[in-house]
Amino acid sequence: MRPSPATCSTLPAARVKRLAKVDPEINAKLREETVRTIAKATELFVEHLAHEAFKHARQNKRNSKTLGYQDVCLAIGGSPTFGFLQDVIAPQPSQS
């Protein structure tokens, strides 16, 4: 069975599988469909986070094509969707 375009991901399946095995709560073998679904969900999550960070960079009138750590921090702090990351990602101290 071929994967549909909706489940195709740019993340390598072998790497996703290896990272999933690091989690002690995952003690079963992962089926190929499961790995593809995790990879696609991760890709969509990162895409959404990058899009939100880009909006913050634009609001701060930065025309850079590169997102910075502060842009990501602002996206995390400004959206309830990313609330679970607030304890993990610390705001970068401002440079004076």
Tab-separated table of N, CA and C in Angstrom:
chain	number	residue	atom	x	y	z
A	1	MET	N	0.837	-1.180	0.000
A	1	MET	CA	0.000	0.000	0.000
A	1	MET	C	0.881	1.241	0.000
A	2	ARG	N	0.627	2.138	-0.904
A	2	ARG	CA	1.407	3.376	-1.007
A	2	ARG	C	0.861	4.426	-0.058
A	3	PRO	N	1.777	5.233	0.539
A	3	PRO	CA	1.293	6.310	1.396
A	3	PRO	C	0.635	7.403	0.569
A	4	SER	N	-0.419	7.977	1.117
A	4	SER	CA	-1.082	9.074	0.404
A	4	SER	C	-0.255	10.336	0.552
A	5	PRO	N	-0.413	11.304	-0.348
A	5	PRO	CA	0.340	12.553	-0.237
A	5	PRO	C	0.102	13.265	1.091
A	6	ALA	N	-1.069	13.058	1.696
A	6	ALA	CA	-1.373	13.712	2.968
A	6	ALA	C	-0.513	13.170	4.101
A	7	THR	N	-0.026	11.936	3.971
A	7	THR	CA	0.797	11.363	5.038
A	7	THR	C	2.283	11.351	4.694
A	8	CYS	N	2.644	11.792	3.500
A	8	CYS	CA	4.059	11.863	3.140
A	8	CYS	C	4.725	12.984	3.929
A	9	SER	N	5.920	12.721	4.394
A	9	SER	CA	6.626	13.703	5.206
A	9	SER	C	8.049	13.859	4.688
A	10	THR	N	8.622	15.023	4.971
A	10	THR	CA	10.014	15.243	4.598
A	10	THR	C	10.956	14.730	5.681
A	11	LEU	N	10.405	14.362	6.836
A	11	LEU	CA	11.245	13.832	7.906
A	11	LEU	C	11.541	12.359	7.632
A	12	PRO	N	12.790	11.935	7.813
A	12	PRO	CA	13.132	10.538	7.544
A	12	PRO	C	12.484	9.595	8.562
A	13	ALA	N	11.796	8.581	8.060
A	13	ALA	CA	11.079	7.642	8.919
A	13	ALA	C	12.018	6.922	9.889
A	14	ALA	N	13.199	6.566	9.441
A	14	ALA	CA	14.143	5.854	10.313
A	14	ALA	C	14.541	6.719	11.512
A	15	ARG	N	14.729	7.989	11.279
A	15	ARG	CA	15.095	8.898	12.373
A	15	ARG	C	13.938	9.069	13.356
A	16	VAL	N	12.726	9.187	12.832
A	16	VAL	CA	11.538	9.313	13.688
A	16	VAL	C	11.390	8.063	14.551
A	17	LYS	N	11.571	6.921	13.938
A	17	LYS	CA	11.461	5.655	14.672
A	17	LYS	C	12.521	5.560	15.763
A	18	ARG	N	13.740	5.963	15.447
A	18	ARG	CA	14.830	5.914	16.428
A	18	ARG	C	14.552	6.863	17.599
A	19	LEU	N	14.040	8.063	17.315
A	19	LEU	CA	13.703	8.999	18.388
A	19	LEU	C	12.548	8.485	19.241
A	20	ALA	N	11.566	7.850	18.619
A	20	ALA	CA	10.435	7.314	19.372
A	20	ALA	C	10.882	6.198	20.313
A	21	LYS	N	11.853	5.418	19.907
A	21	LYS	CA	12.337	4.322	20.748
A	21	LYS	C	13.074	4.816	21.987
A	22	VAL	N	13.537	6.061	21.978
A	22	VAL	CA	14.222	6.630	23.141
A	22	VAL	C	13.237	6.825	24.290
A	23	ASP	N	11.971	7.058	23.972
A	23	ASP	CA	10.942	7.274	24.987
A	23	ASP	C	10.650	5.955	25.702
A	24	PRO	N	10.835	5.912	27.029
A	24	PRO	CA	10.608	4.656	27.750
A	24	PRO	C	9.140	4.212	27.751
A	25	GLU	N	8.216	5.124	27.492
A	25	GLU	CA	6.799	4.761	27.460
A	25	GLU	C	6.423	4.022	26.181
A	26	ILE	N	7.260	4.114	25.169
A	26	ILE	CA	7.002	3.399	23.920
A	26	ILE	C	7.844	2.132	23.948
A	27	ASN	N	7.190	1.036	24.311
A	27	ASN	CA	7.937	-0.217	24.425
A	27	ASN	C	7.487	-1.241	23.385
A	28	ALA	N	6.699	-0.817	22.439
A	28	ALA	CA	6.237	-1.712	21.386
A	28	ALA	C	6.884	-1.321	20.065
A	29	LYS	N	6.849	-2.246	19.142
A	29	LYS	CA	7.324	-1.933	17.793
A	29	LYS	C	6.310	-1.022	17.131
A	30	LEU	N	6.813	-0.051	16.387
A	30	LEU	CA	5.934	0.904	15.704
A	30	LEU	C	5.691	0.447	14.274
A	31	ARG	N	4.432	0.448	13.890
A	31	ARG	CA	4.097	0.101	12.516
A	31	ARG	C	4.492	1.253	11.604
A	32	GLU	N	4.672	0.949	10.341
A	32	GLU	CA	5.101	1.951	9.358
A	32	GLU	C	4.116	3.116	9.282
A	33	GLU	N	2.811	2.807	9.339
A	33	GLU	CA	1.808	3.870	9.276
A	33	GLU	C	1.913	4.805	10.480
A	34	THR	N	2.226	4.220	11.637
A	34	THR	CA	2.365	5.020	12.855
A	34	THR	C	3.539	5.974	12.732
A	35	VAL	N	4.647	5.479	12.231
A	35	VAL	CA	5.837	6.311	12.058
A	35	VAL	C	5.550	7.438	11.068
A	36	ARG	N	4.868	7.126	9.963
A	36	ARG	CA	4.527	8.163	8.983
A	36	ARG	C	3.601	9.215	9.581
A	37	THR	N	2.659	8.782	10.411
A	37	THR	CA	1.725	9.719	11.038
A	37	THR	C	2.446	10.632	12.019
A	38	ILE	N	3.338	10.059	12.815
A	38	ILE	CA	4.131	10.870	13.758
A	38	ILE	C	4.986	11.878	12.997
A	39	ALA	N	5.618	11.431	11.921
A	39	ALA	CA	6.468	12.315	11.119
A	39	ALA	C	5.660	13.460	10.526
A	40	LYS	N	4.476	13.152	9.988
A	40	LYS	CA	3.650	14.191	9.375
A	40	LYS	C	3.132	15.163	10.433
A	41	ALA	N	2.712	14.649	11.589
A	41	ALA	CA	2.237	15.519	12.671
A	41	ALA	C	3.350	16.439	13.158
A	42	THR	N	4.551	15.911	13.270
A	42	THR	CA	5.694	16.718	13.689
A	42	THR	C	5.991	17.804	12.668
A	43	GLU	N	5.947	17.434	11.409
A	43	GLU	CA	6.188	18.398	10.336
A	43	GLU	C	5.159	19.534	10.364
A	44	LEU	N	3.890	19.193	10.540
A	44	LEU	CA	2.835	20.204	10.595
A	44	LEU	C	2.981	21.096	11.827
A	45	PHE	N	3.379	20.516	12.947
A	45	PHE	CA	3.579	21.284	14.168
A	45	PHE	C	4.703	22.304	13.983
A	46	VAL	N	5.821	21.859	13.443
A	46	VAL	CA	6.963	22.753	13.228
A	46	VAL	C	6.600	23.838	12.219
A	47	GLU	N	5.843	23.477	11.196
A	47	GLU	CA	5.397	24.458	10.197
A	47	GLU	C	4.525	25.534	10.850
A	48	HIS	N	3.617	25.115	11.727
A	48	HIS	CA	2.733	26.069	12.411
A	48	HIS	C	3.544	26.978	13.343
A	49	LEU	N	4.475	26.405	14.089
A	49	LEU	CA	5.321	27.197	14.989
A	49	LEU	C	6.157	28.202	14.194
A	50	ALA	N	6.722	27.776	13.088
A	50	ALA	CA	7.525	28.676	12.258
A	50	ALA	C	6.669	29.795	11.676
A	51	HIS	N	5.449	29.460	11.277
A	51	HIS	CA	4.546	30.477	10.725
A	51	HIS	C	4.213	31.531	11.787
A	52	GLU	N	3.926	31.086	12.997
A	52	GLU	CA	3.627	32.025	14.087
A	52	GLU	C	4.856	32.873	14.424
A	53	ALA	N	6.027	32.264	14.433
A	53	ALA	CA	7.260	33.014	14.709
A	53	ALA	C	7.515	34.044	13.612
A	54	PHE	N	7.219	33.685	12.374
A	54	PHE	CA	7.395	34.610	11.258
A	54	PHE	C	6.466	35.816	11.407
A	55	LYS	N	5.231	35.567	11.858
A	55	LYS	CA	4.301	36.675	12.082
A	55	LYS	C	4.853	37.634	13.139
A	56	HIS	N	5.466	37.108	14.176
A	56	HIS	CA	6.051	37.970	15.209
A	56	HIS	C	7.242	38.756	14.656
A	57	ALA	N	8.037	38.124	13.809
A	57	ALA	CA	9.168	38.828	13.204
A	57	ALA	C	8.662	39.977	12.332
A	58	ARG	N	7.582	39.749	11.585
A	58	ARG	CA	6.994	40.802	10.746
A	58	ARG	C	6.409	41.929	11.596
A	59	GLN	N	5.751	41.580	12.707
A	59	GLN	CA	5.175	42.591	13.597
A	59	GLN	C	6.260	43.486	14.191
A	60	ASN	N	7.437	42.909	14.394
A	60	ASN	CA	8.562	43.679	14.929
A	60	ASN	C	9.335	44.378	13.814
A	61	LYS	N	8.729	44.404	12.626
A	61	LYS	CA	9.268	45.094	11.455
A	61	LYS	C	10.662	44.605	11.053
A	62	ARG	N	10.884	43.318	11.271
A	62	ARG	CA	12.121	42.711	10.804
A	62	ARG	C	11.825	42.063	9.468
A	63	ASN	N	12.614	42.379	8.478
A	63	ASN	CA	12.423	41.815	7.143
A	63	ASN	C	13.402	40.683	6.860
A	64	SER	N	13.950	40.125	7.911
A	64	SER	CA	14.908	39.047	7.762
A	64	SER	C	14.217	37.775	7.281
A	65	LYS	N	14.923	36.981	6.529
A	65	LYS	CA	14.405	35.687	6.096
A	65	LYS	C	14.748	34.604	7.112
A	66	THR	N	15.459	34.980	8.153
A	66	THR	CA	15.861	34.036	9.185
A	66	THR	C	15.096	34.329	10.465
A	67	LEU	N	14.487	33.290	11.024
A	67	LEU	CA	13.800	33.444	12.294
A	67	LEU	C	14.818	33.298	13.419
A	68	GLY	N	14.664	34.122	14.433
A	68	GLY	CA	15.560	34.049	15.576
A	68	GLY	C	14.897	33.378	16.765
A	69	TYR	N	15.703	33.077	17.763
A	69	TYR	CA	15.216	32.451	18.994
A	69	TYR	C	14.119	33.299	19.623
A	70	GLN	N	14.303	34.604	19.626
A	70	GLN	CA	13.317	35.507	20.232
A	70	GLN	C	11.979	35.441	19.494
A	71	ASP	N	12.017	35.279	18.185
A	71	ASP	CA	10.779	35.151	17.413
A	71	ASP	C	10.003	33.903	17.843
A	72	VAL	N	10.722	32.815	18.037
A	72	VAL	CA	10.088	31.574	18.467
A	72	VAL	C	9.533	31.729	19.885
A	73	CYS	N	10.298	32.377	20.773
A	73	CYS	CA	9.832	32.614	22.140
A	73	CYS	C	8.560	33.449	22.145
A	74	LEU	N	8.502	34.468	21.313
A	74	LEU	CA	7.304	35.311	21.231
A	74	LEU	C	6.106	34.522	20.704
A	75	ALA	N	6.348	33.648	19.750
A	75	ALA	CA	5.265	32.821	19.207
A	75	ALA	C	4.739	31.872	20.278
A	76	ILE	N	5.637	31.295	21.060
A	76	ILE	CA	5.239	30.375	22.117
A	76	ILE	C	4.465	31.115	23.208
A	77	GLY	N	4.955	32.277	23.599
A	77	GLY	CA	4.296	33.050	24.642
A	77	GLY	C	2.987	33.678	24.211
A	78	GLY	N	2.810	33.886	22.928
A	78	GLY	CA	1.630	34.578	22.432
A	78	GLY	C	0.506	33.678	21.959
A	79	SER	N	0.654	32.383	22.108
A	79	SER	CA	-0.376	31.480	21.609
A	79	SER	C	-0.667	30.390	22.634
A	80	PRO	N	-1.937	30.200	22.986
A	80	PRO	CA	-2.270	29.128	23.922
A	80	PRO	C	-1.974	27.733	23.345
A	81	THR	N	-1.902	27.645	22.031
A	81	THR	CA	-1.572	26.371	21.395
A	81	THR	C	-0.210	25.867	21.846
A	82	PHE	N	0.717	26.779	22.060
A	82	PHE	CA	2.079	26.403	22.424
A	82	PHE	C	2.333	26.534	23.927
A	83	GLY	N	1.278	26.659	24.718
A	83	GLY	CA	1.422	26.844	26.154
A	83	GLY	C	2.258	25.769	26.833
A	84	PHE	N	2.188	24.544	26.332
A	84	PHE	CA	2.951	23.456	26.947
A	84	PHE	C	4.461	23.630	26.780
A	85	LEU	N	4.877	24.497	25.876
A	85	LEU	CA	6.313	24.733	25.659
A	85	LEU	C	6.875	25.850	26.530
A	86	GLN	N	6.023	26.604	27.207
A	86	GLN	CA	6.494	27.758	27.966
A	86	GLN	C	7.460	27.374	29.076
A	87	ASP	N	7.308	26.192	29.651
A	87	ASP	CA	8.235	25.753	30.696
A	87	ASP	C	9.542	25.226	30.121
A	88	VAL	N	9.530	24.867	28.858
A	88	VAL	CA	10.701	24.266	28.224
A	88	VAL	C	11.580	25.310	27.544
A	89	ILE	N	10.962	26.278	26.898
A	89	ILE	CA	11.684	27.289	26.148
A	89	ILE	C	11.706	28.589	26.979
A	90	ALA	N	12.873	28.924	27.450
A	90	ALA	CA	13.015	30.150	28.255
A	90	ALA	C	13.228	31.336	27.339
A	91	PRO	N	12.598	32.473	27.673
A	91	PRO	CA	12.857	33.682	26.864
A	91	PRO	C	14.329	34.062	26.932
A	92	GLN	N	14.843	34.483	25.812
A	92	GLN	CA	16.239	34.896	25.748
A	92	GLN	C	16.392	36.240	26.455
A	93	PRO	N	17.390	36.357	27.335
A	93	PRO	CA	17.570	37.657	27.997
A	93	PRO	C	17.898	38.744	26.979
A	94	SER	N	17.331	39.925	27.203
A	94	SER	CA	17.590	41.015	26.266
A	94	SER	C	19.029	41.486	26.422
A	95	GLN	N	19.618	41.791	25.285
A	95	GLN	CA	21.013	42.246	25.284
A	95	GLN	C	21.018	43.756	25.390
A	96	SER	N	21.814	44.290	26.339
A	96	SER	CA	21.880	45.739	26.470
A	96	SER	C	23.254	46.251	26.145
